[in-house]
Coordinates of C-alpha atoms in Angstrom, one line a residue:
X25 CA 47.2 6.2 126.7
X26 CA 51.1 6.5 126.1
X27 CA 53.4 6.5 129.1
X28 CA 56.4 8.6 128.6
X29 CA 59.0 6.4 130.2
X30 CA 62.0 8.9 131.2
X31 CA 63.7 8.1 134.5
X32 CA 61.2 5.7 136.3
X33 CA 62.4 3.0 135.9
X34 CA 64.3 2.3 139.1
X35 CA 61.3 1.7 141.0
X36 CA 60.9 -1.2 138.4
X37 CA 64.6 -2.3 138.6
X38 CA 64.1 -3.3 142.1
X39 CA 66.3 -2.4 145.2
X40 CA 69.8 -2.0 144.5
X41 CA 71.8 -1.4 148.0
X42 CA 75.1 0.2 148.5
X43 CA 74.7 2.8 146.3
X44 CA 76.9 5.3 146.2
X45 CA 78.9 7.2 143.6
X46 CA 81.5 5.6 141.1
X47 CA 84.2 6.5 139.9
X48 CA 83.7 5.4 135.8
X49 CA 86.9 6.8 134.6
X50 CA 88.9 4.5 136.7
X51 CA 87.0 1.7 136.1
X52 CA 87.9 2.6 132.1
X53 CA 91.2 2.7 132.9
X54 CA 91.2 -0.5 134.4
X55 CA 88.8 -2.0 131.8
X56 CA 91.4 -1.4 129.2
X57 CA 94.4 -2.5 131.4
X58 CA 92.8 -6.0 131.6
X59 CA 93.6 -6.3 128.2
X60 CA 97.8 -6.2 129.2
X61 CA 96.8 -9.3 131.2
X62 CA 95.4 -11.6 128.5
X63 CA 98.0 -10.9 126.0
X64 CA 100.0 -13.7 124.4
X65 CA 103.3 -13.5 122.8
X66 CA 106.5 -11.2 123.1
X67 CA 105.2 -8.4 126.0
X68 CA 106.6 -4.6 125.0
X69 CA 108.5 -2.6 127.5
X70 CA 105.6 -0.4 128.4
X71 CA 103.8 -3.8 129.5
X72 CA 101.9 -2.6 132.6
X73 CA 100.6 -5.9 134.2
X74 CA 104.3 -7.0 135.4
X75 CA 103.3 -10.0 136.8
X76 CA 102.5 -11.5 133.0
X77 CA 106.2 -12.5 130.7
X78 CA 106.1 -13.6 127.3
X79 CA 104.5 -17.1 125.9
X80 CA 103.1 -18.7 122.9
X81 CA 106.3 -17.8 121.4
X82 CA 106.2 -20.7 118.8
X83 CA 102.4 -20.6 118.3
X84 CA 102.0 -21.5 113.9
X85 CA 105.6 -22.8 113.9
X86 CA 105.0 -26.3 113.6
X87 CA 103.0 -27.5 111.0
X88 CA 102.3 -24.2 108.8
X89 CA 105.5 -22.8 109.1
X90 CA 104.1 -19.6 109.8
X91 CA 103.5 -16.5 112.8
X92 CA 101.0 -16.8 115.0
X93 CA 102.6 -15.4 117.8
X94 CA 100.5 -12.1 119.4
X95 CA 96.7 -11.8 120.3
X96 CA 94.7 -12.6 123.6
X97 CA 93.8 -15.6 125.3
X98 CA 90.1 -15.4 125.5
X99 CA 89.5 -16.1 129.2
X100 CA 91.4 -17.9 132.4
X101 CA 93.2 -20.4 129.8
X102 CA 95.9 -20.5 127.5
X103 CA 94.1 -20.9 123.9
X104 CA 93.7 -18.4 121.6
X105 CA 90.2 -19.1 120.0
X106 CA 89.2 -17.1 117.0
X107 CA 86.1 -16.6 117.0
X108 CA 85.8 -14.7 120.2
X109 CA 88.8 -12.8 119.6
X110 CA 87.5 -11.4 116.9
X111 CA 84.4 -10.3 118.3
X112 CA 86.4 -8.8 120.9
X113 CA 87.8 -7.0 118.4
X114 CA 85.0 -5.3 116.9
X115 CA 83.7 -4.2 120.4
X116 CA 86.8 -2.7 121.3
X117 CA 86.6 -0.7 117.6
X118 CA 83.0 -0.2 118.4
X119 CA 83.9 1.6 121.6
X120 CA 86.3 3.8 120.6
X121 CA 84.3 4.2 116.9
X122 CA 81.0 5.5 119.0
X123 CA 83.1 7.0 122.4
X124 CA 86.6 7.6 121.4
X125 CA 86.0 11.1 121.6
X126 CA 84.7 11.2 125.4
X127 CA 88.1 9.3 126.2
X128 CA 91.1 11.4 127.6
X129 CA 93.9 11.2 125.3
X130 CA 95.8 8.7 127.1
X131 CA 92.9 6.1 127.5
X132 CA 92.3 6.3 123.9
X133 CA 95.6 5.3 123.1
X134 CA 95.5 2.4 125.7
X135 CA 92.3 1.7 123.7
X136 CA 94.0 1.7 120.2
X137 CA 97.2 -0.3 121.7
X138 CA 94.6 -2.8 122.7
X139 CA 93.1 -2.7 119.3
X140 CA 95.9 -3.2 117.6
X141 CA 97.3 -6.2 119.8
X142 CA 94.5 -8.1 118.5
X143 CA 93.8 -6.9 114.8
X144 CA 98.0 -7.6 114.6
X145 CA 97.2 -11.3 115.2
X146 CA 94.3 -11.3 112.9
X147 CA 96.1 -10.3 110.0
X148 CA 98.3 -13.2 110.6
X149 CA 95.4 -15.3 110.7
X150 CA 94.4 -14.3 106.9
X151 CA 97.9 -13.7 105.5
X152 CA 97.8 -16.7 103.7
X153 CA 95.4 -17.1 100.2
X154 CA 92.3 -19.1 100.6
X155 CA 92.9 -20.0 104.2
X156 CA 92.1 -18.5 107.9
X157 CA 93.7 -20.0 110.9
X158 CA 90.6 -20.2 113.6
X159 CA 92.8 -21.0 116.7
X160 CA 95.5 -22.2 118.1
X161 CA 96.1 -24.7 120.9
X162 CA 94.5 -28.0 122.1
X163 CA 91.3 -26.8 124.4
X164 CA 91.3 -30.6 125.7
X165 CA 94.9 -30.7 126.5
X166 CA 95.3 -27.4 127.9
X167 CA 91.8 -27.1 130.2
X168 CA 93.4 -30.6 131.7
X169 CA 96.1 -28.5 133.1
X170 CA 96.3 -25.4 135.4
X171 CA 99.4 -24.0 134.2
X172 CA 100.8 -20.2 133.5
X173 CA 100.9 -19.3 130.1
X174 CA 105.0 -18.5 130.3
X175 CA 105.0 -22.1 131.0
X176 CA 102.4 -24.1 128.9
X177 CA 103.8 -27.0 127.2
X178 CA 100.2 -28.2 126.2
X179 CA 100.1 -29.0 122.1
X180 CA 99.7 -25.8 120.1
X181 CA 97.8 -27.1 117.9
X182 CA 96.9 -25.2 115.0
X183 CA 93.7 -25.0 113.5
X184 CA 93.1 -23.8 109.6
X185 CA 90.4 -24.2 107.1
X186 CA 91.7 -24.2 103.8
X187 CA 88.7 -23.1 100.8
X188 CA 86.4 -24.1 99.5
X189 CA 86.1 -25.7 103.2
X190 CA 83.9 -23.2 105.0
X191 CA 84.3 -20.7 108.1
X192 CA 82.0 -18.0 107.3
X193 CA 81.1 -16.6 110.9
X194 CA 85.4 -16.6 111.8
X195 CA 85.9 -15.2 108.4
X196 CA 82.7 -12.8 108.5
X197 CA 84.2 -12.0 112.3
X198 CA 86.9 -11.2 111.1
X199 CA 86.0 -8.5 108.4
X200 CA 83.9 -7.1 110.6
X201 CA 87.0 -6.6 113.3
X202 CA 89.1 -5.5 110.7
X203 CA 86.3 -3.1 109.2
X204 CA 85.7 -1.7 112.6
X205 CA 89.1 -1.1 113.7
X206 CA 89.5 0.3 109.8
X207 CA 87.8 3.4 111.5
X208 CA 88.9 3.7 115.0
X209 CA 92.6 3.9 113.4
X210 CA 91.8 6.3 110.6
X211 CA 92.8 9.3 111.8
X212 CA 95.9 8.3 113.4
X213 CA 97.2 5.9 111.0
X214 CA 95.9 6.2 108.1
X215 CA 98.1 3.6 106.1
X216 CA 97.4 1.0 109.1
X217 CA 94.0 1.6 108.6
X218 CA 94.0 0.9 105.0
X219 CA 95.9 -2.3 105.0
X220 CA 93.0 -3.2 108.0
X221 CA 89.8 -2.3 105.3
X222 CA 91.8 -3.7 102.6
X223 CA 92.0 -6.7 104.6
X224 CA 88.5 -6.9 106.0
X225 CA 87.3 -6.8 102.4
X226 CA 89.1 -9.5 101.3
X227 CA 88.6 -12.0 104.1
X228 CA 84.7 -11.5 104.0
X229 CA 84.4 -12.6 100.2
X230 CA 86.3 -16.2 101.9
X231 CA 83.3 -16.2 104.2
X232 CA 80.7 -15.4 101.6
X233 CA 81.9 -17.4 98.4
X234 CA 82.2 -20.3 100.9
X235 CA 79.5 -20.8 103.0
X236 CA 78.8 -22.3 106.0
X237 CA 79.9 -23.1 109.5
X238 CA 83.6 -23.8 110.8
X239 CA 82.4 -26.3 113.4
X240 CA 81.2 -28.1 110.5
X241 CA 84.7 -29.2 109.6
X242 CA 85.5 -32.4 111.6
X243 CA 88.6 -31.6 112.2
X244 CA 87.7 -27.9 113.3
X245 CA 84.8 -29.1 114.8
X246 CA 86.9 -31.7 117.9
X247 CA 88.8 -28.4 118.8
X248 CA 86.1 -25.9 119.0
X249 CA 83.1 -27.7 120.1
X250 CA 81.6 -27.4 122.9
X251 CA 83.7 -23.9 123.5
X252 CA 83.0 -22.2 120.7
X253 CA 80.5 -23.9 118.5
X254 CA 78.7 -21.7 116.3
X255 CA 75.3 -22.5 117.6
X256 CA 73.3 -19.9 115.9
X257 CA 74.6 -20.1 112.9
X258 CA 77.1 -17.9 110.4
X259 CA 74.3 -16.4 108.7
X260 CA 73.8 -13.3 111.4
X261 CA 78.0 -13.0 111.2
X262 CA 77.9 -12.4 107.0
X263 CA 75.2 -9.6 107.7
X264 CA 77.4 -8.3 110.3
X265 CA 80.7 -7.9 108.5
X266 CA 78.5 -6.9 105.5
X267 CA 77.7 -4.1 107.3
X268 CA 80.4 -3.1 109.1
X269 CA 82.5 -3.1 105.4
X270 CA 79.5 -0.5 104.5
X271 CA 80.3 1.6 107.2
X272 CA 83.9 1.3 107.2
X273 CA 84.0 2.0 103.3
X274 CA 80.7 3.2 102.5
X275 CA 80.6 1.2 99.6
X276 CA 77.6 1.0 98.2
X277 CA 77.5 -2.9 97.4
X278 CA 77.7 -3.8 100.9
X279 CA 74.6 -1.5 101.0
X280 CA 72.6 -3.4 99.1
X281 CA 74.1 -6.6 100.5
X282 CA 72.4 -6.1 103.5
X283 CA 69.4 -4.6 101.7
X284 CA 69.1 -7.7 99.4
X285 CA 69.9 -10.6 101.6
X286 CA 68.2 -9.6 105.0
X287 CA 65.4 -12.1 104.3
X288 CA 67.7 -15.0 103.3
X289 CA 70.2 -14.5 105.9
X290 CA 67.9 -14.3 108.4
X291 CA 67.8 -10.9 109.9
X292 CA 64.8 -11.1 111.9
X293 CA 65.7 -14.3 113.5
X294 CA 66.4 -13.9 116.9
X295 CA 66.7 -10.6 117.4
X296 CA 67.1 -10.3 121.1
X297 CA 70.5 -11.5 121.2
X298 CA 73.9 -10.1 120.9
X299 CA 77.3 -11.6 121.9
X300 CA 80.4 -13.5 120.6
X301 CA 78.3 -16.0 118.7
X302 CA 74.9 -14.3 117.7
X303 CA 75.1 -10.7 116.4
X304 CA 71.9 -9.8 115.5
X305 CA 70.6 -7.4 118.0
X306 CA 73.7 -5.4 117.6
X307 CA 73.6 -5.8 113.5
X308 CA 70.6 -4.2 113.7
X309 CA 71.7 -1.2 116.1
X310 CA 74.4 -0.5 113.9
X311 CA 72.2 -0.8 110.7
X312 CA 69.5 1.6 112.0
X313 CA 72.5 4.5 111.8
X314 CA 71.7 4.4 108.3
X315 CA 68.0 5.2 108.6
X316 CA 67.8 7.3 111.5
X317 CA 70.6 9.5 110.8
X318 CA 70.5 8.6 107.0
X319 CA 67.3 8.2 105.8
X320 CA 67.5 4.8 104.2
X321 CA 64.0 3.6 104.5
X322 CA 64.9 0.6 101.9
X323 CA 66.6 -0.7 105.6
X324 CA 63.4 -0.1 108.1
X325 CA 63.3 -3.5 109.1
X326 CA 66.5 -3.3 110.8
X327 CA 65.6 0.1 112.7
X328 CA 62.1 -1.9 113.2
X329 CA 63.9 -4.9 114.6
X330 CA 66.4 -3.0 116.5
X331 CA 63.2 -1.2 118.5
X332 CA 61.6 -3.8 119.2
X333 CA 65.3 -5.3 120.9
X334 CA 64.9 -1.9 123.0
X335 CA 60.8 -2.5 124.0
X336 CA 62.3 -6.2 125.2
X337 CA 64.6 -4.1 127.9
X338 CA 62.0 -2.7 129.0
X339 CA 60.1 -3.8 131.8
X340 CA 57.3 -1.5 131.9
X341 CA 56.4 -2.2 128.3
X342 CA 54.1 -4.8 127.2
X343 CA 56.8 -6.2 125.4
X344 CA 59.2 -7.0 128.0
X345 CA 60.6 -10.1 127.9
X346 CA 64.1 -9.8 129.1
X347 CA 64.8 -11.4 132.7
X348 CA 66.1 -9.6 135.6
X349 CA 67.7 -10.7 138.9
X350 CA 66.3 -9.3 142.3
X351 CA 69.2 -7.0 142.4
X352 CA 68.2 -5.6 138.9
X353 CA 70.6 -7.4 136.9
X354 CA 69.8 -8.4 133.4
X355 CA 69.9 -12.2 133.4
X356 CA 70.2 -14.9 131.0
X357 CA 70.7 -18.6 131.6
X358 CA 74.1 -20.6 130.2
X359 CA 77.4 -18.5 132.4
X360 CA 79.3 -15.9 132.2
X361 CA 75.7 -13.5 132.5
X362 CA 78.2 -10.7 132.8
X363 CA 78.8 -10.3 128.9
X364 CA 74.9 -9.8 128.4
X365 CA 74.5 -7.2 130.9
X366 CA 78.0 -5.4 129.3
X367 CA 76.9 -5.9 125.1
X368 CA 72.9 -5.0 126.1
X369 CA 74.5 -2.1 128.1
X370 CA 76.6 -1.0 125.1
X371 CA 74.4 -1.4 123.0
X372 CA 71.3 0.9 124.5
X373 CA 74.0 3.7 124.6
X374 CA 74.8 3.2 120.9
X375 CA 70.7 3.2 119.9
X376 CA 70.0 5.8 122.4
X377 CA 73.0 8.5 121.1
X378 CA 71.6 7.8 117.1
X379 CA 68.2 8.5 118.5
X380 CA 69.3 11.9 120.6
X381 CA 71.1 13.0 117.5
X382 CA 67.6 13.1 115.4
X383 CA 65.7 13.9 118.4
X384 CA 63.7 10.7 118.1
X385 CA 62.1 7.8 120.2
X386 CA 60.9 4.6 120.4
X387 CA 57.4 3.7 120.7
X388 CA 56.6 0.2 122.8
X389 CA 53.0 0.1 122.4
X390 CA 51.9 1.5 126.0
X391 CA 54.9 3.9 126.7
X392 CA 57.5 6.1 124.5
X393 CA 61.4 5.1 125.1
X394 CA 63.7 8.3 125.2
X395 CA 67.1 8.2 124.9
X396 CA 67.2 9.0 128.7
X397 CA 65.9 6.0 129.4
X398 CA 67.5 3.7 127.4
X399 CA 70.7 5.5 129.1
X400 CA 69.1 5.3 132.6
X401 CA 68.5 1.4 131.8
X402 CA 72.3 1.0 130.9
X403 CA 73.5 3.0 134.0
X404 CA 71.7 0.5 136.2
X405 CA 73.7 -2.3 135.0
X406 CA 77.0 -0.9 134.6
X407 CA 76.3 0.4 138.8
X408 CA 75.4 -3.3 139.7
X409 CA 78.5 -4.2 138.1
X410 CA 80.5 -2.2 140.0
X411 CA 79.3 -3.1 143.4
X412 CA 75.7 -1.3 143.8
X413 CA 74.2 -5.4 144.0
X414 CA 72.8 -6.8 146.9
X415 CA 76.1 -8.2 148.3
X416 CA 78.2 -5.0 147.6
X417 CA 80.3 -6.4 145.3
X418 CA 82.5 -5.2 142.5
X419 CA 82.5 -7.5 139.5
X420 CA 85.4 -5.6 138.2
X421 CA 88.8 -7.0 140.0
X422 CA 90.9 -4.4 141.7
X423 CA 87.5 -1.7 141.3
X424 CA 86.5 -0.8 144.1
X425 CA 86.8 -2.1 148.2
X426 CA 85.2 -5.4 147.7
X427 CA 86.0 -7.4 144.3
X428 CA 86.5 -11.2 143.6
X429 CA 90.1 -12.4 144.7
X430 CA 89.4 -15.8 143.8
X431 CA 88.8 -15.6 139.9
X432 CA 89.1 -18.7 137.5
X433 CA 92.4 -17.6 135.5
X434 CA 95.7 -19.6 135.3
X435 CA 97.8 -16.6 135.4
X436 CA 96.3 -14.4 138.0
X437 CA 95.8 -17.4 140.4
X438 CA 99.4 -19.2 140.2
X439 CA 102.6 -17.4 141.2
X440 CA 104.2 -15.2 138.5
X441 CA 107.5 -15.8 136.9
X442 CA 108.9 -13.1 138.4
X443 CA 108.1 -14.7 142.1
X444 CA 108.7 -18.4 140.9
X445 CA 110.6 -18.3 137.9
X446 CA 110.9 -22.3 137.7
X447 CA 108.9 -24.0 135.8
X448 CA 105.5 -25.3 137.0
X449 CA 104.2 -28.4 135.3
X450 CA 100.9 -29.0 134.2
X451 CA 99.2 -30.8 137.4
X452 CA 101.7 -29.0 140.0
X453 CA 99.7 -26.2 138.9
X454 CA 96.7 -27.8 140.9
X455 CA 98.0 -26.9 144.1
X456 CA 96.9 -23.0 143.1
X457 CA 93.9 -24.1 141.7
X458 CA 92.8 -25.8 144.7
X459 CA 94.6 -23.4 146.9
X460 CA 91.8 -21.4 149.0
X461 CA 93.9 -18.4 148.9
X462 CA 93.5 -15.2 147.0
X463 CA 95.0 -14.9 143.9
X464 CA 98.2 -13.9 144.0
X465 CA 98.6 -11.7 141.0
X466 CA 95.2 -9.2 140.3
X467 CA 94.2 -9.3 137.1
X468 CA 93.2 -5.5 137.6
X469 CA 89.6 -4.3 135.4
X470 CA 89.1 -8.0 134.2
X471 CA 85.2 -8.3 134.8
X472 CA 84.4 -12.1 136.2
X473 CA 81.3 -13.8 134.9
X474 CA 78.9 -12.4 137.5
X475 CA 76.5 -13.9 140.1
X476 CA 73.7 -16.4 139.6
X477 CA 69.9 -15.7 139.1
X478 CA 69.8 -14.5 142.8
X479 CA 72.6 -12.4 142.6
X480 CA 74.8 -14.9 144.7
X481 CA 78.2 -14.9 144.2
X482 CA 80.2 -17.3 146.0
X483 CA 84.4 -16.2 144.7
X484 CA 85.0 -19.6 144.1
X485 CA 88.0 -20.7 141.7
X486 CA 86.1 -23.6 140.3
X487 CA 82.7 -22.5 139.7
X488 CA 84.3 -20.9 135.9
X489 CA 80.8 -19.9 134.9
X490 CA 81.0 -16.8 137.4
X491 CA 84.1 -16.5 138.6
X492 CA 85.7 -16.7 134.9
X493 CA 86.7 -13.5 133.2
X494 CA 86.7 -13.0 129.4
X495 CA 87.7 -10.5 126.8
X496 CA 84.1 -9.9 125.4
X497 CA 82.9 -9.6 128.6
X498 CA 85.4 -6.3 129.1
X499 CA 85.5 -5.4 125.3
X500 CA 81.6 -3.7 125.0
X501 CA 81.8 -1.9 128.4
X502 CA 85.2 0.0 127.5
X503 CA 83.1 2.2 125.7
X504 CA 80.0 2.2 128.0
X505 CA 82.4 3.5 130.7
X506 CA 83.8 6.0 128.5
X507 CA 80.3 7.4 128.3
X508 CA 79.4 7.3 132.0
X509 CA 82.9 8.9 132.6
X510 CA 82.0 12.0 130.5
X511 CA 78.4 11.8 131.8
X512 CA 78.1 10.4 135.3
X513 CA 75.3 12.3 136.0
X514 CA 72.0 11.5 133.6
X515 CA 69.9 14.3 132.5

């Protein structure tokens, strides 16, 4: 007998204390102002994090003779690492693509403005014929040093594959970011968006003529590895920019791209995952739009996939397979859990609105899936996040009355230019590293890695893999707090 599985799933969830209600549209607003405080290069005059000042200021100068200048340090360092960027990227699109609309006007140009201050740098990145620069600075050099970014004097290394060397899941990334923010800027700048599809287009035929990983460059590979290694492969990344340059353009041969290499690529290979480095729950998500809204049956096995993903999230259904903490918390092994609970998060509101559109559901086997639950699923996460845990605490600095004031970032945790405007060298730095203090500057809405198995958080500087924000940690739940901000209350 079929269960239909609507809002019971609390009682499986576990006990989640110090509940209370939230205030989601100020935790979007400070979701998006996080952004402000990763940004490299020249700062505007509407910067709103004062404590930051400009750096990276020669970033591409000294070998290529080119502008790299602009675009986010990806966590607590200084280095401005591709890959994730650009996966960033497409989240933030994402969000506003699927919940622009539930955004007050103000908070969707802070969204856009954030946007653009990455797919600005990316364009850089692929101005050049034949070539994408995949990141700049020395990881090595620069993680050997605590030091502000206004200050780093760490090698800026510049890193570049040249065709017919490869980079297929950067490049793929890429179109995929550029695709996706195609949309979210269509309406407002049309000519902007253009140059972006135009752009994404071009980029992903690099990736696809040339395939293979960037990591498998040796000289790419000593600056990326371990920190960004592809370890699943590009394969899930061409799918994924394939299909975000159908959506973007509606282009039919990107249509059957996806149609005709699924098998090859790989497209029901790991199918439970989704972050900066494998892609394919969420490829399948936003390739089921097509057939539940569409009707393009030649593409089941996406939507078939992209259920199954759901089932997984489900404890009650015999298909579960998805851990969760005793708090509730979706857990995976490896750091920073935060970005799985944010992307899964995301991405059940994403499935979940294509399904209420079409007044479908998902069957598990032993119980049906509504969209309510896959919202009610999504809610639990984003409420643990933002302090209903078993220690009360808000992952989201500056949400909330209890948040981490220790978090792993050079530039929060060291005095800002503004206080101390001489220069602090690379290992006089460690004194605010080691200091036991709280930060001194709050990185307000960055979202830290998030507690351990048994939702233990210690707010410890060094322990990185939890106290360690990141862009693609924020990026996914910008738009899952725009949804909860229109609809705090689930019916």
């Amino acid at each position: 007998m079929k269960l239909h599985f609507l809002f019971f799933i609390s009682i499986v969830l576990l006990p989640l204390v110090h509940s209370g209600h939230h205030d989601y549209s100020d935790a979007l607003s400070k979701s998006i102002l996080f952004f402000e405080g990763q940004r490299s290069g020249v700062l505007p005059e509407n910067q709103r994090m004062k404590w930051r000042a400009d750096s990276g200021l020669s970033d591409g100068r000294s070998v290529y003779n080119t502008d790299l200048t602009g675009g986010y340090y990806d966590a607590g360092d200084n280095v401005k690492f591709g890959f994730p960027m650009a996966f960033t990227t497409t989240m933030l699109a994402w969000s506003v693509i699927e919940f622009g609309e539930l955004m007050p006007p103000n908070e969707l140009r802070n969204a856009l403005v954030a946007i653009r201050w990455a797919t600005d740098y990316l364009l850089k990145t692929i101005s050049q014929p034949n070539r994408i620069f995949v990141q700049v600075g020395d990881p090595y050099m620069d993680h050997n040093c605590w030091e502000r970014p206004e200050d780093m004097d760490t090698p800026r290394t510049v890193y570049a594959v040249d065709a017919p060397s490869t980079a297929s899941e950067v490049a793929a990334e890429t179109a995929a970011a550029l695709a996706a923010s195609s949309m979210a800027f269509r309406s407002v700048d049309p000519g902007y968006a253009e140059t972006l599809l135009r752009s994404s287009d071009r980029i992903f035929q690099f990736a696809d003529n040339f395939r293979g990983a960037y990591s498998d460059n040796a000289q790419i590979r000593d600056g990326v590895c371990p920190f960004y290694c592809d370890f699943s492969g590009y394969q899930d990344e061409l799918l994924w920019g394939a299909a975000w340059l159908r959506r973007a353009s509606q282009d039919n041969s990107y249509l059957n791209y996806i149609e005709n290499n699924g098998k090859t690529l790989g497209a029901d290979d790991n199918i439970n995952e989704f972050g900066w480095d494998n892609k394919h729950a969420g490829l399948n998500v936003l390739v089921s739009k097509e057939v539940i809204e569409g009707n393009m049956y030649n593409l089941q096995s996406y939507k078939a996939s992209a259920d199954s993903f759901m089932c997984t999230l489900i404890p009650d259904s015999s298909s579960s397979h998805i851990d969760y903490t005793p708090g509730g918390l979706i857990y995976k092994p490896g750091g920073s859990n935060l970005q799985h609970a944010t992307t899964i998060s995301f991405l059940l509101l994403v499935y979940a609105n294509y399904l209420d559109r079409t007044s479908q559901t998902v069957n598990c086997g032993n119980l049906v899936a509504s969209p309510l639950s896959l919202r009610t699923i999504a809610k639990k996460q984003v409420d643990y996040i933002l302090g209903d845990n078993p220690i009360g605490l808000s992952y989201m600095v500056g949400y909330g009355n209890r948040f981490p004031q220790r978090i792993h970032h050079r530039g929060s945790s060291s005095p800002s230019v503004k206080d101390h405007p001489g220069f602090i060298a690379c290992k006089k730095g460690s004194i605010y590293f080691n200091s036991t203090n709280p930060n001194p500057n709050v990185l307000v809405g960055a979202i830290v890695g998030g507690p351990g198995e048994d939702d233990v958080y210690g707010d410890d500087r060094a322990d990185f893999k939890k106290s360690e924000p990141t862009t693609y940690i924020n990026a996914p739940f910008v738009g899952v707090l725009a949804f909860f901000a229109a609809n705090p209350n689930l019916s």
